[in-house]
Tab-separated table of C-alpha atoms and ligand atoms in Angstrom:
chain	number	residue	atom	x	y	z
Q	1	UNK	CA	0.000	0.000	0.000
Q	2	UNK	CA	1.239	3.528	-0.698
Q	3	UNK	CA	2.678	5.231	2.346
Q	4	UNK	CA	0.629	8.307	1.418
Q	5	UNK	CA	-2.703	6.642	2.001
Q	6	UNK	CA	-4.233	6.870	5.461
Q	7	UNK	CA	-6.773	4.382	6.829
Q	8	UNK	CA	-9.275	5.312	9.524
Q	9	UNK	CA	-11.346	2.715	11.367
Q	10	UNK	CA	-13.605	4.806	13.579
Q	11	UNK	CA	-15.986	7.726	12.924
Q	12	UNK	CA	-14.144	9.818	15.531
Q	13	UNK	CA	-10.736	9.481	13.839
Q	14	UNK	CA	-12.245	10.057	10.410
Q	15	UNK	CA	-14.130	13.158	11.489
Q	16	UNK	CA	-11.155	14.706	13.312
Q	17	UNK	CA	-9.069	14.415	10.136
Q	18	UNK	CA	-11.809	15.772	7.915
Q	19	UNK	CA	-12.589	18.695	10.243
Q	20	UNK	CA	-8.918	19.725	10.180
Q	21	UNK	CA	-8.936	19.648	6.375
Q	22	UNK	CA	-12.176	21.638	6.190
Q	23	UNK	CA	-10.842	24.281	8.598
Q	24	UNK	CA	-7.780	24.633	6.382
Q	25	UNK	CA	-10.130	25.373	3.444
Q	26	UNK	CA	-9.914	21.967	1.747
Q	27	UNK	CA	-12.776	20.654	-0.346
Q	28	UNK	CA	-13.611	17.137	0.820
Q	29	UNK	CA	-15.076	14.484	-1.496
Q	30	UNK	CA	-16.396	11.043	-0.576
Q	31	UNK	CA	-16.918	7.970	-2.767
Q	32	UNK	CA	-18.822	5.380	-0.712
Q	33	UNK	CA	-18.230	1.743	-1.702
Q	34	UNK	CA	-18.493	-1.782	-0.371
Q	35	UNK	CA	-15.046	-2.620	-1.754
Q	36	UNK	CA	-14.230	-5.257	-4.391
Q	37	UNK	CA	-13.318	-2.221	-6.456
Q	38	UNK	CA	-13.604	-2.335	-10.244
Q	39	UNK	CA	-13.319	0.171	-13.081
Q	40	UNK	CA	-16.850	1.461	-12.361
Q	41	UNK	CA	-15.862	2.491	-8.841
Q	42	UNK	CA	-12.613	3.931	-10.159
Q	43	UNK	CA	-14.449	6.125	-12.663
Q	44	UNK	CA	-16.186	7.730	-9.652
Q	45	UNK	CA	-12.861	8.023	-7.815
Q	46	UNK	CA	-11.172	9.723	-10.770
Q	47	UNK	CA	-14.050	12.169	-11.111
Q	48	UNK	CA	-14.006	12.962	-7.384
Q	49	UNK	CA	-10.203	13.336	-7.394
Q	50	UNK	CA	-10.457	16.176	-9.888
Q	51	UNK	CA	-13.090	17.939	-7.735
Q	52	UNK	CA	-11.460	17.791	-4.330
Q	53	UNK	CA	-8.447	18.505	-2.135
Q	54	UNK	CA	-9.100	15.644	0.279
Q	55	UNK	CA	-10.476	12.494	-1.362
Q	56	UNK	CA	-11.957	9.818	0.887
Q	57	UNK	CA	-13.097	6.391	-0.337
Q	58	UNK	CA	-15.139	4.463	2.182
Q	59	UNK	CA	-15.051	0.676	2.143
Q	60	UNK	CA	-17.694	-0.927	4.302
Q	61	UNK	CA	-19.804	-3.987	3.566
Q	62	UNK	CA	-22.931	-2.776	5.297
Q	63	UNK	CA	-24.877	-5.630	6.897
Q	64	UNK	CA	-27.971	-3.391	7.296
Q	65	UNK	CA	-28.599	-3.199	3.561
Q	66	UNK	CA	-28.452	-6.935	2.814
Q	67	UNK	CA	-31.861	-8.568	2.800
Q	68	UNK	CA	-30.331	-12.067	2.430
Q	69	UNK	CA	-27.635	-13.550	4.681
Q	70	UNK	CA	-26.190	-15.672	1.837
Q	71	UNK	CA	-25.621	-12.532	-0.274
Q	72	UNK	CA	-23.790	-10.842	2.609
Q	73	UNK	CA	-21.636	-13.938	3.230
Q	74	UNK	CA	-20.767	-14.338	-0.457
Q	75	UNK	CA	-19.994	-10.642	-1.000
Q	76	UNK	CA	-16.376	-10.399	-2.275
Q	77	UNK	CA	-13.817	-8.853	0.095
Q	78	UNK	CA	-10.516	-7.844	-1.542
Q	79	UNK	CA	-8.804	-5.413	0.840
Q	80	UNK	CA	-5.232	-5.696	-0.541
Q	81	UNK	CA	-6.273	-5.088	-4.142
Q	82	UNK	CA	-8.688	-2.323	-3.104
Q	83	UNK	CA	-6.095	-0.369	-1.140
Q	84	UNK	CA	-3.545	-0.698	-3.972
Q	85	UNK	CA	-6.122	0.614	-6.483
Q	86	UNK	CA	-7.004	3.511	-4.195
Q	87	UNK	CA	-3.326	4.414	-3.847
Q	88	UNK	CA	-2.817	4.212	-7.627
Q	89	UNK	CA	-5.791	6.543	-8.180
Q	90	UNK	CA	-4.607	9.221	-5.762
Q	91	UNK	CA	-7.030	8.560	-2.899
Q	92	UNK	CA	-5.906	10.325	0.298
Q	93	UNK	CA	-7.903	8.393	2.873
Q	94	UNK	CA	-9.665	5.045	3.047
Q	95	UNK	CA	-12.396	5.070	5.638
Q	96	UNK	CA	-12.938	1.417	6.512
Q	97	UNK	CA	-14.821	1.342	9.789
Q	98	UNK	CA	-15.290	-1.911	11.657
Q	99	UNK	CA	-18.841	-3.242	11.958
Q	100	UNK	CA	-18.555	-2.652	15.704
Q	101	UNK	CA	-17.557	1.006	15.236
Q	102	UNK	CA	-20.569	1.498	12.924
Q	103	UNK	CA	-23.147	-0.488	14.860
Q	104	UNK	CA	-22.130	-0.796	18.507
Q	105	UNK	CA	-24.404	-2.633	20.892
Q	106	UNK	CA	-27.586	-0.678	21.451
Q	107	UNK	CA	-27.614	0.927	18.002
Q	108	UNK	CA	-31.275	1.834	17.510
Q	109	UNK	CA	-31.643	4.573	14.877
Q	110	UNK	CA	-32.566	4.564	11.227
Q	111	UNK	CA	-32.898	7.031	8.384
Q	112	UNK	CA	-35.727	6.346	5.968
Q	113	UNK	CA	-36.913	8.037	2.763
Q	114	UNK	CA	-40.582	7.578	1.832
Q	115	UNK	CA	-42.080	7.176	-1.650
Q	116	UNK	CA	-38.969	6.802	-3.788
Q	117	UNK	CA	-38.119	3.484	-2.111
Q	118	UNK	CA	-41.474	1.838	-2.837
Q	119	UNK	CA	-40.927	0.567	-6.393
Q	120	UNK	CA	-38.120	-1.128	-8.345
Q	121	UNK	CA	-35.476	-2.674	-6.037
Q	122	UNK	CA	-37.266	-1.333	-2.951
Q	123	UNK	CA	-40.304	-3.517	-3.693
Q	124	UNK	CA	-38.157	-6.661	-3.854
Q	125	UNK	CA	-35.555	-6.059	-1.146
Q	126	UNK	CA	-37.363	-5.283	2.116
Q	127	UNK	CA	-35.414	-2.871	4.309
Q	128	UNK	CA	-32.617	-2.477	1.768
Q	129	UNK	CA	-32.918	1.274	1.227
Q	130	UNK	CA	-33.341	2.025	4.937
Q	131	UNK	CA	-30.017	0.223	5.372
Q	132	UNK	CA	-28.487	2.328	2.604
Q	133	UNK	CA	-29.763	5.688	3.839
Q	134	UNK	CA	-28.789	4.866	7.422
Q	135	UNK	CA	-25.222	3.910	6.518
Q	136	UNK	CA	-24.769	6.807	4.084
Q	137	UNK	CA	-25.961	9.244	6.782
Q	138	UNK	CA	-23.352	7.789	9.108
Q	139	UNK	CA	-20.659	8.045	6.421
Q	140	UNK	CA	-21.621	11.673	5.747
Q	141	UNK	CA	-21.462	12.457	9.476
Q	142	UNK	CA	-18.017	10.885	9.828
Q	143	UNK	CA	-16.447	12.181	6.595
Q	144	UNK	CA	-18.266	15.554	6.460
Q	145	UNK	CA	-17.795	15.760	2.674
Q	146	UNK	CA	-18.690	18.772	0.557
Q	147	UNK	CA	-19.331	16.384	-2.331
Q	148	UNK	CA	-20.331	12.703	-2.529
Q	149	UNK	CA	-20.234	10.744	-5.785
Q	150	UNK	CA	-22.540	7.826	-6.651
Q	151	UNK	CA	-23.062	5.711	-9.780
Q	152	UNK	CA	-26.156	5.754	-11.985
Q	153	UNK	CA	-25.735	1.964	-12.070
Q	154	UNK	CA	-27.760	2.055	-8.822
Q	155	UNK	CA	-30.171	4.664	-10.126
Q	156	UNK	CA	-32.828	4.340	-7.430
Q	157	UNK	CA	-30.129	4.526	-4.738
Q	158	UNK	CA	-28.772	7.738	-6.307
Q	159	UNK	CA	-32.251	9.317	-6.292
Q	160	UNK	CA	-32.983	8.190	-2.728
Q	161	UNK	CA	-29.687	9.559	-1.404
Q	162	UNK	CA	-30.096	12.880	-3.250
Q	163	UNK	CA	-33.563	13.223	-1.697
Q	164	UNK	CA	-32.261	12.376	1.772
Q	165	UNK	CA	-29.403	14.889	1.560
Q	166	UNK	CA	-31.801	17.620	0.451
Q	167	UNK	CA	-34.609	16.769	2.877
Q	168	UNK	CA	-32.308	16.577	5.890
Q	169	UNK	CA	-30.172	19.640	5.024
Q	170	UNK	CA	-27.021	17.552	5.073
Q	171	UNK	CA	-25.013	20.163	3.186
Q	172	UNK	CA	-23.566	17.504	0.892
Q	173	UNK	CA	-23.715	17.879	-2.876
Q	174	UNK	CA	-24.727	14.463	-4.248
Q	175	UNK	CA	-23.410	13.836	-7.768
Q	176	UNK	CA	-24.410	10.959	-10.077
Q	177	UNK	CA	-22.025	9.588	-12.689
Q	178	UNK	CA	-22.741	7.351	-15.728
Q	179	UNK	CA	-22.653	3.568	-15.549
Q	180	UNK	CA	-19.280	2.160	-16.516
Q	181	UNK	CA	-19.582	-0.955	-18.702
Q	182	UNK	CA	-17.484	-3.855	-19.937
Q	183	UNK	CA	-16.612	-3.655	-23.645
Q	184	UNK	CA	-19.584	-5.904	-24.453
Q	185	UNK	CA	-22.045	-3.710	-22.546
Q	186	UNK	CA	-22.411	-5.530	-19.217
Q	187	UNK	CA	-22.566	-3.007	-16.374
Q	188	UNK	CA	-19.592	-3.517	-14.075
Q	189	UNK	CA	-20.580	-4.898	-10.694
Q	190	UNK	CA	-18.795	-6.493	-7.764
Q	191	UNK	CA	-21.271	-9.365	-8.147
Q	192	UNK	CA	-20.174	-10.172	-11.744
Q	193	UNK	CA	-17.307	-12.321	-10.390
Q	194	UNK	CA	-19.913	-14.771	-9.125
Q	195	UNK	CA	-21.192	-15.537	-12.645
Q	196	UNK	CA	-20.135	-18.799	-14.281
Q	197	UNK	CA	-18.693	-18.390	-17.811
Q	198	UNK	CA	-22.082	-19.431	-19.190
Q	199	UNK	CA	-24.001	-17.011	-16.953
Q	200	UNK	CA	-21.554	-14.242	-17.900
Q	201	UNK	CA	-22.590	-14.698	-21.543
Q	202	UNK	CA	-26.259	-14.760	-20.669
Q	203	UNK	CA	-25.845	-11.638	-18.523
Q	204	UNK	CA	-25.733	-9.596	-21.715
Q	205	UNK	CA	-29.524	-9.964	-21.886
Q	206	UNK	CA	-29.865	-6.956	-19.562
Q	207	UNK	CA	-28.054	-4.674	-21.986
Q	208	UNK	CA	-29.947	-6.237	-24.915
Q	209	UNK	CA	-33.264	-5.496	-23.204
Q	210	UNK	CA	-32.283	-1.854	-22.697
Q	211	UNK	CA	-31.005	-1.594	-26.284
Q	212	UNK	CA	-34.303	-2.954	-27.606
Q	213	UNK	CA	-36.334	-0.429	-25.626
Q	214	UNK	CA	-34.043	2.431	-26.667
Q	215	UNK	CA	-34.299	1.372	-30.290
Q	216	UNK	CA	-38.112	1.401	-30.170
Q	217	UNK	CA	-38.179	4.706	-28.280
Q	218	UNK	CA	-35.794	6.132	-30.887
Q	219	UNK	CA	-38.254	5.091	-33.600
Q	220	UNK	CA	-40.952	7.113	-31.867
Q	221	UNK	CA	-42.776	4.430	-29.847
Q	222	UNK	CA	-44.191	6.101	-26.729
Q	223	UNK	CA	-46.237	3.303	-25.158
Q	224	UNK	CA	-44.378	2.071	-22.063
Q	225	UNK	CA	-46.170	-1.307	-22.029
Q	226	UNK	CA	-44.981	-2.052	-25.571
Q	227	UNK	CA	-41.407	-1.110	-24.672
Q	228	UNK	CA	-41.525	-3.269	-21.550
Q	229	UNK	CA	-42.914	-6.266	-23.480
Q	230	UNK	CA	-40.203	-6.026	-26.130
Q	231	UNK	CA	-37.451	-5.663	-23.514
Q	232	UNK	CA	-38.831	-8.479	-21.337
Q	233	UNK	CA	-38.758	-10.799	-24.354
Q	234	UNK	CA	-34.969	-10.438	-24.470
Q	235	UNK	CA	-34.786	-11.768	-20.912
Q	236	UNK	CA	-37.349	-14.493	-21.438
Q	237	UNK	CA	-35.452	-15.813	-24.465
Q	238	UNK	CA	-32.239	-16.140	-22.441
Q	239	UNK	CA	-31.615	-19.567	-20.885
Q	240	UNK	CA	-31.254	-19.458	-17.103
Q	241	UNK	CA	-32.358	-15.821	-16.803
Q	242	UNK	CA	-35.296	-14.937	-14.564
Q	243	UNK	CA	-36.815	-11.468	-14.667
Q	244	UNK	CA	-37.469	-9.990	-11.224
Q	245	UNK	CA	-38.806	-6.639	-12.424
Q	246	UNK	CA	-38.677	-4.427	-15.474
Q	247	UNK	CA	-40.159	-0.922	-15.319
Q	248	UNK	CA	-40.357	2.346	-17.190
Q	249	UNK	CA	-40.267	5.201	-14.695
Q	250	UNK	CA	-40.063	8.969	-14.537
Q	251	UNK	CA	-36.314	9.701	-14.472
Q	252	UNK	CA	-36.727	12.096	-11.578
Q	253	UNK	CA	-39.400	10.830	-9.184
Q	254	UNK	CA	-39.305	7.141	-10.288
Q	255	UNK	CA	-43.108	6.971	-10.693
Q	256	UNK	CA	-44.156	4.255	-13.189
Q	257	UNK	CA	-45.024	5.733	-16.592
Q	258	UNK	CA	-47.589	4.550	-19.112
Q	259	UNK	CA	-46.141	6.664	-21.903
Q	260	UNK	CA	-42.897	8.459	-22.633
Q	261	UNK	CA	-43.584	12.158	-22.446
Q	262	UNK	CA	-40.606	13.423	-20.496
Q	263	UNK	CA	-37.270	12.156	-19.208
Q	264	UNK	CA	-37.759	8.427	-18.543
Q	265	UNK	CA	-35.660	5.521	-17.406
Q	266	UNK	CA	-35.984	1.790	-17.951
Q	267	UNK	CA	-34.755	-0.240	-14.967
Q	268	UNK	CA	-34.617	-3.993	-14.496
Q	269	UNK	CA	-33.394	-6.735	-12.182
Q	270	UNK	CA	-32.577	-10.215	-13.469
Q	271	UNK	CA	-31.461	-13.383	-11.706
Q	272	UNK	CA	-28.839	-15.569	-13.358
Q	273	UNK	CA	-28.640	-18.654	-11.199
Q	274	UNK	CA	-28.091	-17.339	-7.683
Q	275	UNK	CA	-26.745	-13.939	-8.799
Q	276	UNK	CA	-28.989	-10.912	-9.042
Q	277	UNK	CA	-27.993	-8.231	-11.546
Q	278	UNK	CA	-29.517	-4.794	-12.106
Q	279	UNK	CA	-29.210	-2.257	-14.897
Q	280	UNK	CA	-30.963	0.848	-16.190
Q	281	UNK	CA	-30.682	3.442	-18.915
Q	282	UNK	CA	-32.346	6.583	-20.212
Q	283	UNK	CA	-35.277	6.389	-22.633
Q	284	UNK	CA	-35.841	9.587	-24.533
L	301	AMP	P1	-21.024	-0.688	-4.372
L	301	AMP	O1	-19.619	-0.945	-3.955
L	301	AMP	O2	-21.595	-1.700	-5.294
L	301	AMP	O3	-21.925	-0.337	-3.208
L	301	AMP	O4	-20.964	0.631	-5.247
L	301	AMP	C1	-20.359	1.816	-4.773
L	301	AMP	C2	-20.659	2.937	-5.728
L	301	AMP	O5	-20.141	2.625	-7.015
L	301	AMP	C3	-22.165	3.195	-5.905
L	301	AMP	O6	-22.376	4.596	-6.007
L	301	AMP	C4	-22.456	2.496	-7.207
L	301	AMP	O7	-23.553	3.036	-7.899
L	301	AMP	C5	-21.165	2.758	-7.970
L	301	AMP	N1	-20.993	1.806	-9.054
L	301	AMP	C6	-21.044	0.454	-8.980
L	301	AMP	N2	-20.895	-0.090	-10.204
L	301	AMP	C7	-20.753	0.951	-11.071
L	301	AMP	C8	-20.573	1.051	-12.486
L	301	AMP	N3	-20.515	-0.029	-13.264
L	301	AMP	N4	-20.456	2.290	-13.030
L	301	AMP	C9	-20.526	3.392	-12.249
L	301	AMP	N5	-20.695	3.364	-10.913
L	301	AMP	C10	-20.809	2.169	-10.326
């Protein structure tokens, strides 16, 4: 690991460092992650690096946001590689709190956003977004960033966190960045390593579904049901793929749309064996 990178394990140590930097006039940026860093994470890091004086990457596999114990257990943990990548990309601080420092005995609070969490992933992963908003609030309180960068890959999460930061006057600018993809179009994800070679091939059905919908929208089709049917067919024709949800929503408030008459987004979740993948893209 680079000798220039500092690791903090408790909110108190993290905040003391950040407060000193803020008092000295530094602009602080945070990229929250659960580790197992890939080029998608690094695209956020590179963006944040250019916007900040003190760049903090948090690495914390947050038990509160996992709705299934097997998913939490199987989540990849690659500390050595992650810290080397952070050093190579000019990160100043890794904030990697212990589970005990985050959730000591007696922890009893939660942050919850209404409405936006009801559909899409929220409908299928009970408690997931409360876990996300609670941990991100804690990360914001420890890191005190001016700016926090999130990926559009998790589009609903980005919208929920933006809403939370605004509603609760957190004083953090929440920025969304485009989904970074493999050359063949698969959205990068820490969960992709769990796919068998066969499932990896079949995983392209998510991108194909989005392409189909974008093609139809580009030809002037406005009926959301028709776009959803055409996109769902791409999943249904793929061996081993099971569609969890596929929706066309308002790009801002995530309300389901029946026709495209403003900025819209198609979002879907698909199971390949025991791996759940999500993707989304704009429909204009
Ligand atoms: P995770 O470690 O999966 O919790 O993701 C941490 C951050 O990286 C979140 O803001 C994600 O939306 C973002 N992210 C994950 N995959 C990608 C990707 N392929 N492109 C851009 N951002 C991503």
